[in-house]
């Protein structure tokens, strides 16, 4: 069963009433997919635009490598490893993930030394199982110890339907993820490691004289990452992200498709829905003045107000009536008023229903008036 425009549990703003009240566009409402589980997220507002079985626990296959790379990014950030540092290719890595294994491989030579930079590309672009074992052993000493790091990070990110046993995603009863967790993981990578995220958009990588291309079918259609995965048990999966011409980004995960072609077709359809089926509505820009509220006992009778950040909605394209706003002071505002003080609330309504409330803050200072001016104001207020 699918639900459109459902809000992610991690959201702090009360958008649910808004999106449940929308008249969904026909194209979005009619969207169907053969994928086993799906989550489509608007990146900037953290709004779930479409979902299907979002919390089903499924085998992740190579989508596990997103968590493997996140651990590498974390270790680089804290200075525990360097990009030019090299790790040895053990016999375990060579036999389990190398050419003889029959799976995705970077074709690492036994007992060679490989830089972290090359290993990252081998994982992100070539999906090398051998490369994941090399980084696991190089960072944590062993695959089980590295899996413990992966699970600690999963717990830290709130991935409640994921558990990792290995860094590559080869079949194991204990290895599982959900589409919602995969989107949370991808979103964290994009937000936290913008310096490494372009790695996922590279279409090919040559190592040891062998050139391999990324399996992401959307890179040629405007997507800029992230990762595909496949095993017989998991089917064909994908985690991807893309932006439109306005810079609005979507992130989505799909699992359980039956072929490469089905994955490509379903992913294109979902990306089209996410980028073209919805639009942003900006209520108030960052640092834009929303209006004024009255001030008593001050050298000025009012103060301009603004929000802490941009106020925007994501809605199905072409749907529904416009939004209306009302500025409501937080009681009587008495001087002195310091810039940044919370002085009002913006109520945003649609079709007579309050769909969101946002705090507003003083955009400047209002000094306390002298005694004569305050008396005059009281007298004038009495006659008013």
CSV table of C-alpha atoms in Angstrom, one decimal, residues 6-362:
chain,number,residue,atom,x,y,z
A,6,UNK,CA,3.5,11.5,4.0
A,7,UNK,CA,5.8,13.3,6.4
A,8,UNK,CA,9.0,11.6,7.6
A,9,UNK,CA,8.9,10.7,11.3
A,10,UNK,CA,12.2,12.7,11.7
A,11,UNK,CA,10.6,16.0,10.8
A,12,UNK,CA,10.3,18.7,13.4
A,13,UNK,CA,7.7,20.9,11.7
A,14,UNK,CA,4.0,20.0,11.7
A,15,UNK,CA,3.5,19.6,7.9
A,16,UNK,CA,1.2,16.5,8.1
A,17,UNK,CA,-2.0,18.5,8.3
A,18,UNK,CA,-1.0,20.5,5.2
A,19,UNK,CA,-0.1,17.5,3.0
A,20,UNK,CA,-3.1,15.4,4.1
A,21,UNK,CA,-5.3,18.3,3.0
A,22,UNK,CA,-3.9,18.7,-0.5
A,23,UNK,CA,-5.8,17.6,-3.6
A,24,UNK,CA,-3.2,15.4,-5.1
A,25,UNK,CA,-2.4,15.8,-8.8
A,26,UNK,CA,-3.7,13.0,-10.9
A,27,UNK,CA,-0.2,11.9,-12.1
A,28,UNK,CA,1.1,11.6,-8.6
A,29,UNK,CA,-2.0,9.9,-7.2
A,30,UNK,CA,-1.9,7.3,-10.0
A,31,UNK,CA,1.8,6.4,-9.6
A,32,UNK,CA,2.5,2.7,-9.2
A,33,UNK,CA,5.7,0.7,-9.1
A,34,UNK,CA,6.7,-2.9,-9.2
A,35,UNK,CA,9.5,-2.3,-6.7
A,36,UNK,CA,9.1,-4.2,-3.4
A,37,UNK,CA,9.8,-1.1,-1.3
A,38,UNK,CA,10.2,2.6,-2.1
A,39,UNK,CA,10.8,5.9,-0.4
A,40,UNK,CA,11.0,9.2,-2.3
A,41,UNK,CA,12.1,12.2,-0.3
A,42,UNK,CA,12.2,15.9,-0.9
A,43,UNK,CA,15.7,16.7,0.4
A,44,UNK,CA,15.3,20.3,1.4
A,45,UNK,CA,12.0,20.0,3.3
A,46,UNK,CA,12.6,16.3,4.4
A,47,UNK,CA,9.1,15.5,3.1
A,48,UNK,CA,8.3,12.0,2.0
A,49,UNK,CA,6.6,12.4,-1.4
A,50,UNK,CA,5.9,8.7,-2.0
A,51,UNK,CA,6.4,5.5,-0.2
A,52,UNK,CA,5.6,1.8,-0.5
A,53,UNK,CA,6.5,-0.7,2.3
A,54,UNK,CA,9.1,1.8,3.6
A,55,UNK,CA,10.1,-0.2,6.7
A,56,UNK,CA,10.2,-3.7,5.2
A,57,UNK,CA,13.5,-5.3,6.2
A,58,UNK,CA,15.2,-6.5,3.0
A,59,UNK,CA,18.6,-7.9,2.0
A,60,UNK,CA,20.7,-4.8,1.0
A,61,UNK,CA,23.2,-6.4,-1.4
A,62,UNK,CA,25.7,-3.8,-2.5
A,63,UNK,CA,23.6,-0.9,-1.1
A,64,UNK,CA,25.4,-1.9,2.2
A,65,UNK,CA,28.5,-0.2,0.6
A,66,UNK,CA,26.9,3.2,1.3
A,67,UNK,CA,27.4,2.5,5.0
A,68,UNK,CA,30.9,1.2,4.3
A,69,UNK,CA,31.8,4.4,2.6
A,70,UNK,CA,30.2,6.5,5.3
A,71,UNK,CA,32.6,4.9,7.8
A,72,UNK,CA,35.5,5.7,5.6
A,73,UNK,CA,34.3,9.3,5.3
A,74,UNK,CA,34.0,9.5,9.1
A,75,UNK,CA,37.5,8.2,9.6
A,76,UNK,CA,38.9,10.6,7.1
A,77,UNK,CA,37.2,13.5,8.8
A,78,UNK,CA,38.5,12.7,12.3
A,79,UNK,CA,42.0,12.2,10.9
A,80,UNK,CA,42.3,8.5,11.7
A,81,UNK,CA,43.2,7.7,8.0
A,82,UNK,CA,44.4,9.7,5.0
A,83,UNK,CA,43.4,9.7,1.4
A,84,UNK,CA,47.0,8.8,0.4
A,85,UNK,CA,47.4,6.1,3.0
A,86,UNK,CA,47.6,2.5,1.7
A,87,UNK,CA,46.0,-0.7,3.0
A,88,UNK,CA,47.2,-4.2,2.1
A,89,UNK,CA,45.2,-6.7,0.1
A,90,UNK,CA,44.9,-9.8,2.3
A,91,UNK,CA,44.3,-13.3,1.1
A,92,UNK,CA,40.8,-13.2,2.7
A,93,UNK,CA,40.0,-10.0,0.7
A,94,UNK,CA,41.4,-11.5,-2.5
A,95,UNK,CA,39.6,-14.8,-2.3
A,96,UNK,CA,36.3,-13.6,-0.9
A,97,UNK,CA,35.9,-10.4,-3.0
A,98,UNK,CA,38.4,-10.8,-5.8
A,99,UNK,CA,38.0,-12.1,-9.4
A,100,UNK,CA,37.8,-15.7,-8.3
A,101,UNK,CA,34.7,-15.0,-6.2
A,102,UNK,CA,32.5,-14.3,-9.2
A,103,UNK,CA,31.0,-11.1,-7.7
A,104,UNK,CA,31.7,-7.4,-8.2
A,105,UNK,CA,35.4,-6.8,-7.8
A,106,UNK,CA,38.0,-4.1,-8.2
A,107,UNK,CA,40.5,-6.8,-9.3
A,108,UNK,CA,42.9,-6.0,-6.5
A,109,UNK,CA,46.2,-8.0,-6.7
A,110,UNK,CA,47.0,-10.2,-3.7
A,111,UNK,CA,49.4,-8.6,-1.2
A,112,UNK,CA,49.4,-5.3,-3.1
A,113,UNK,CA,49.1,-1.9,-1.3
A,114,UNK,CA,46.1,0.3,-2.4
A,115,UNK,CA,45.4,3.9,-1.5
A,116,UNK,CA,42.3,4.9,0.4
A,117,UNK,CA,41.4,7.2,-2.5
A,118,UNK,CA,41.5,4.4,-5.0
A,119,UNK,CA,39.6,2.0,-2.7
A,120,UNK,CA,36.8,4.6,-2.3
A,121,UNK,CA,36.4,4.8,-6.1
A,122,UNK,CA,36.6,1.0,-6.3
A,123,UNK,CA,33.7,0.8,-3.9
A,124,UNK,CA,31.5,3.7,-5.1
A,125,UNK,CA,32.0,3.2,-8.9
A,126,UNK,CA,33.1,-0.4,-9.4
A,127,UNK,CA,31.2,-1.8,-6.4
A,128,UNK,CA,34.3,-3.9,-5.5
A,129,UNK,CA,33.7,-6.5,-2.8
A,130,UNK,CA,37.4,-6.9,-2.4
A,131,UNK,CA,37.8,-3.2,-1.8
A,132,UNK,CA,35.3,-3.2,1.0
A,133,UNK,CA,37.1,-6.0,2.8
A,134,UNK,CA,40.4,-4.2,2.4
A,135,UNK,CA,39.0,-1.0,4.0
A,136,UNK,CA,37.3,-3.0,6.7
A,137,UNK,CA,40.5,-4.7,7.7
A,138,UNK,CA,42.6,-1.6,7.3
A,139,UNK,CA,40.3,0.5,9.5
A,140,UNK,CA,39.0,-1.9,12.1
A,141,UNK,CA,41.4,-4.9,11.8
A,142,UNK,CA,38.7,-7.4,10.7
A,143,UNK,CA,35.4,-7.6,9.0
A,144,UNK,CA,33.4,-8.3,12.3
A,145,UNK,CA,35.0,-5.4,14.0
A,146,UNK,CA,34.1,-3.1,11.1
A,147,UNK,CA,30.6,-4.4,11.1
A,148,UNK,CA,30.3,-3.3,14.7
A,149,UNK,CA,31.3,0.2,13.6
A,150,UNK,CA,28.6,0.1,10.9
A,151,UNK,CA,26.0,-0.9,13.4
A,152,UNK,CA,27.0,1.8,15.9
A,153,UNK,CA,26.7,4.4,13.1
A,154,UNK,CA,23.3,2.9,12.1
A,155,UNK,CA,22.1,3.3,15.7
A,156,UNK,CA,23.5,6.9,15.8
A,157,UNK,CA,21.6,7.8,12.6
A,158,UNK,CA,18.3,6.2,13.8
A,159,UNK,CA,18.3,3.3,11.3
A,160,UNK,CA,15.9,1.2,13.2
A,161,UNK,CA,15.4,-1.4,10.5
A,162,UNK,CA,19.0,-2.1,9.5
A,163,UNK,CA,21.7,-4.4,10.7
A,164,UNK,CA,25.1,-5.1,9.1
A,165,UNK,CA,27.3,-8.2,9.3
A,166,UNK,CA,29.7,-7.4,6.4
A,167,UNK,CA,30.8,-4.4,4.5
A,168,UNK,CA,29.9,-5.6,1.0
A,169,UNK,CA,26.4,-7.0,1.2
A,170,UNK,CA,27.0,-10.5,0.1
A,171,UNK,CA,24.1,-12.7,1.4
A,172,UNK,CA,23.9,-13.2,5.1
A,173,UNK,CA,20.7,-13.8,7.2
A,174,UNK,CA,21.8,-11.0,9.6
A,175,UNK,CA,22.2,-8.4,6.9
A,176,UNK,CA,19.2,-6.2,6.4
A,177,UNK,CA,18.0,-2.7,5.6
A,178,UNK,CA,14.8,-0.8,4.8
A,179,UNK,CA,14.1,1.8,2.1
A,180,UNK,CA,13.5,4.4,4.7
A,181,UNK,CA,16.8,3.7,6.3
A,182,UNK,CA,18.6,3.8,3.0
A,183,UNK,CA,17.2,7.2,2.2
A,184,UNK,CA,18.2,8.5,5.7
A,185,UNK,CA,21.7,7.1,5.1
A,186,UNK,CA,22.0,8.7,1.7
A,187,UNK,CA,20.7,12.1,2.9
A,188,UNK,CA,23.2,12.1,5.7
A,189,UNK,CA,26.1,11.5,3.3
A,190,UNK,CA,24.9,14.3,1.0
A,191,UNK,CA,24.5,16.8,3.9
A,192,UNK,CA,27.6,15.8,5.9
A,193,UNK,CA,30.1,15.0,3.3
A,194,UNK,CA,29.6,17.3,0.3
A,195,UNK,CA,33.4,17.1,-0.5
A,196,UNK,CA,33.0,13.3,-1.1
A,197,UNK,CA,29.5,13.1,-2.6
A,198,UNK,CA,30.7,13.9,-6.2
A,199,UNK,CA,32.5,10.5,-6.0
A,200,UNK,CA,29.0,8.9,-6.6
A,201,UNK,CA,28.5,10.7,-9.9
A,202,UNK,CA,31.7,9.4,-11.6
A,203,UNK,CA,30.7,7.1,-14.4
A,204,UNK,CA,33.9,5.0,-14.7
A,205,UNK,CA,37.1,4.2,-13.0
A,206,UNK,CA,40.2,2.5,-14.2
A,207,UNK,CA,42.4,0.5,-11.8
A,208,UNK,CA,45.1,-2.1,-12.6
A,209,UNK,CA,44.5,-1.5,-16.3
A,210,UNK,CA,40.8,-2.5,-16.1
A,211,UNK,CA,38.1,0.1,-16.7
A,212,UNK,CA,34.7,-0.5,-15.2
A,213,UNK,CA,31.5,1.7,-15.5
A,214,UNK,CA,29.1,2.7,-12.8
A,215,UNK,CA,25.9,0.6,-12.9
A,216,UNK,CA,23.7,3.6,-11.9
A,217,UNK,CA,21.2,3.9,-14.8
A,218,UNK,CA,20.2,7.4,-13.9
A,219,UNK,CA,23.6,9.2,-14.2
A,220,UNK,CA,23.1,9.8,-17.9
A,221,UNK,CA,19.6,11.2,-17.2
A,222,UNK,CA,20.6,13.9,-14.7
A,223,UNK,CA,21.0,12.0,-11.4
A,224,UNK,CA,24.3,12.7,-9.5
A,225,UNK,CA,24.6,9.6,-7.3
A,226,UNK,CA,24.5,7.2,-5.4
A,227,UNK,CA,24.6,3.3,-5.7
A,228,UNK,CA,23.0,0.2,-7.1
A,229,UNK,CA,22.9,-3.3,-5.7
A,230,UNK,CA,22.0,-6.8,-6.7
A,231,UNK,CA,22.0,-10.4,-5.5
A,232,UNK,CA,19.7,-13.2,-6.3
A,233,UNK,CA,18.1,-12.9,-2.9
A,234,UNK,CA,17.8,-9.1,-2.8
A,235,UNK,CA,16.8,-8.6,-6.4
A,236,UNK,CA,17.9,-5.3,-8.1
A,237,UNK,CA,18.0,-2.2,-5.9
A,238,UNK,CA,19.0,1.4,-6.2
A,239,UNK,CA,19.6,4.5,-4.0
A,240,UNK,CA,19.7,7.7,-6.1
A,241,UNK,CA,19.6,11.5,-5.9
A,242,UNK,CA,18.9,14.2,-8.5
A,243,UNK,CA,18.3,17.9,-8.7
A,244,UNK,CA,16.1,20.0,-11.0
A,245,UNK,CA,16.9,23.4,-12.6
A,246,UNK,CA,15.9,25.3,-9.4
A,247,UNK,CA,18.2,23.2,-7.3
A,248,UNK,CA,15.5,21.2,-5.5
A,249,UNK,CA,16.9,17.8,-4.7
A,250,UNK,CA,15.2,14.5,-4.3
A,251,UNK,CA,16.6,11.3,-2.8
A,252,UNK,CA,15.0,7.9,-3.2
A,253,UNK,CA,15.5,4.2,-2.6
A,254,UNK,CA,14.0,1.2,-4.4
A,255,UNK,CA,14.4,-2.5,-3.7
A,256,UNK,CA,13.4,-5.9,-5.0
A,257,UNK,CA,13.1,-5.4,-8.7
A,258,UNK,CA,13.6,-8.4,-11.0
A,259,UNK,CA,16.0,-7.2,-13.7
A,260,UNK,CA,18.4,-4.4,-14.7
A,261,UNK,CA,15.8,-3.1,-17.2
A,262,UNK,CA,13.0,-3.1,-14.7
A,263,UNK,CA,15.2,-1.2,-12.2
A,264,UNK,CA,16.2,1.4,-14.8
A,265,UNK,CA,12.6,1.9,-16.0
A,266,UNK,CA,11.1,2.1,-12.5
A,267,UNK,CA,13.9,4.5,-11.3
A,268,UNK,CA,13.4,6.8,-14.3
A,269,UNK,CA,9.6,7.0,-13.6
A,270,UNK,CA,10.2,7.7,-9.9
A,271,UNK,CA,12.8,10.4,-10.6
A,272,UNK,CA,10.3,12.0,-13.0
A,273,UNK,CA,7.6,12.0,-10.4
A,274,UNK,CA,9.8,13.5,-7.8
A,275,UNK,CA,11.2,16.3,-10.0
A,276,UNK,CA,8.2,17.1,-12.1
A,277,UNK,CA,5.2,16.1,-10.0
A,278,UNK,CA,5.9,18.4,-7.1
A,279,UNK,CA,6.9,22.0,-6.6
A,280,UNK,CA,8.1,24.3,-3.9
A,281,UNK,CA,6.0,27.1,-2.5
A,282,UNK,CA,8.0,29.7,-0.7
A,283,UNK,CA,6.0,31.6,2.0
A,284,UNK,CA,8.9,33.7,3.3
A,285,UNK,CA,12.5,34.0,2.2
A,286,UNK,CA,15.4,33.9,4.6
A,287,UNK,CA,16.0,37.3,6.2
A,288,UNK,CA,12.8,38.7,4.4
A,289,UNK,CA,10.6,40.9,6.6
A,290,UNK,CA,7.2,39.3,7.2
A,291,UNK,CA,5.5,42.4,8.6
A,292,UNK,CA,5.4,44.4,11.8
A,293,UNK,CA,3.9,43.9,15.3
A,294,UNK,CA,3.0,46.7,17.7
A,295,UNK,CA,5.4,47.7,20.6
A,296,UNK,CA,4.3,49.6,23.7
A,297,UNK,CA,6.6,51.9,25.7
A,298,UNK,CA,9.2,52.1,23.0
A,299,UNK,CA,10.8,54.9,20.9
A,300,UNK,CA,9.0,53.2,18.0
A,301,UNK,CA,5.4,51.9,18.0
A,302,UNK,CA,6.2,48.7,16.1
A,303,UNK,CA,9.0,46.4,15.1
A,304,UNK,CA,9.6,44.4,11.9
A,305,UNK,CA,9.6,40.6,12.2
A,306,UNK,CA,11.2,37.8,10.3
A,307,UNK,CA,11.6,34.0,10.5
A,308,UNK,CA,14.8,32.2,11.5
A,309,UNK,CA,15.0,30.5,8.1
A,310,UNK,CA,13.1,30.2,4.8
A,311,UNK,CA,9.5,29.0,5.2
A,312,UNK,CA,8.5,26.7,2.3
A,313,UNK,CA,6.2,23.9,1.4
A,314,UNK,CA,6.5,21.1,-1.1
A,315,UNK,CA,3.2,20.2,-2.8
A,316,UNK,CA,1.9,18.3,-5.8
A,317,UNK,CA,2.2,20.5,-8.9
A,318,UNK,CA,-0.9,22.5,-9.8
A,319,UNK,CA,-3.0,21.4,-6.8
A,320,UNK,CA,-5.3,23.4,-4.6
A,321,UNK,CA,-6.0,26.9,-3.4
A,322,UNK,CA,-3.4,29.5,-2.3
A,323,UNK,CA,-1.9,29.8,1.2
A,324,UNK,CA,-2.8,32.8,3.5
A,325,UNK,CA,-0.7,34.1,6.4
A,326,UNK,CA,-1.4,35.9,9.6
A,327,UNK,CA,1.0,37.5,12.0
A,328,UNK,CA,-0.1,37.0,15.7
A,329,UNK,CA,1.9,38.9,18.4
A,330,UNK,CA,3.0,36.8,21.4
A,331,UNK,CA,1.0,38.8,23.9
A,332,UNK,CA,1.7,42.5,24.5
A,333,UNK,CA,5.2,43.4,23.3
A,334,UNK,CA,6.8,45.9,25.7
A,335,UNK,CA,10.0,47.8,25.1
A,336,UNK,CA,12.9,47.4,25.2
A,337,UNK,CA,12.9,44.8,22.4
A,338,UNK,CA,16.2,43.2,21.4
A,339,UNK,CA,16.8,42.0,17.9
A,340,UNK,CA,16.3,38.3,17.7
A,341,UNK,CA,13.6,38.2,20.4
A,342,UNK,CA,10.6,36.0,19.7
A,343,UNK,CA,7.7,38.4,19.4
A,344,UNK,CA,5.1,36.8,17.1
A,345,UNK,CA,3.8,33.7,15.4
A,346,UNK,CA,3.0,33.3,11.7
A,347,UNK,CA,-0.1,31.2,11.1
A,348,UNK,CA,-0.3,29.7,7.6
A,349,UNK,CA,-3.8,28.6,6.5
A,350,UNK,CA,-5.2,26.9,3.5
A,351,UNK,CA,-8.9,26.6,2.8
A,352,UNK,CA,-9.6,27.9,6.3
A,353,UNK,CA,-7.3,25.3,8.1
A,354,UNK,CA,-4.1,26.1,10.0
A,355,UNK,CA,-1.5,24.0,8.3
A,356,UNK,CA,1.6,25.3,9.9
A,357,UNK,CA,2.8,27.8,12.5
A,358,UNK,CA,6.3,29.4,12.6
A,359,UNK,CA,7.9,31.7,15.2
A,360,UNK,CA,8.8,35.2,14.2
A,361,UNK,CA,11.6,37.3,15.6
A,362,UNK,CA,12.3,41.0,16.0
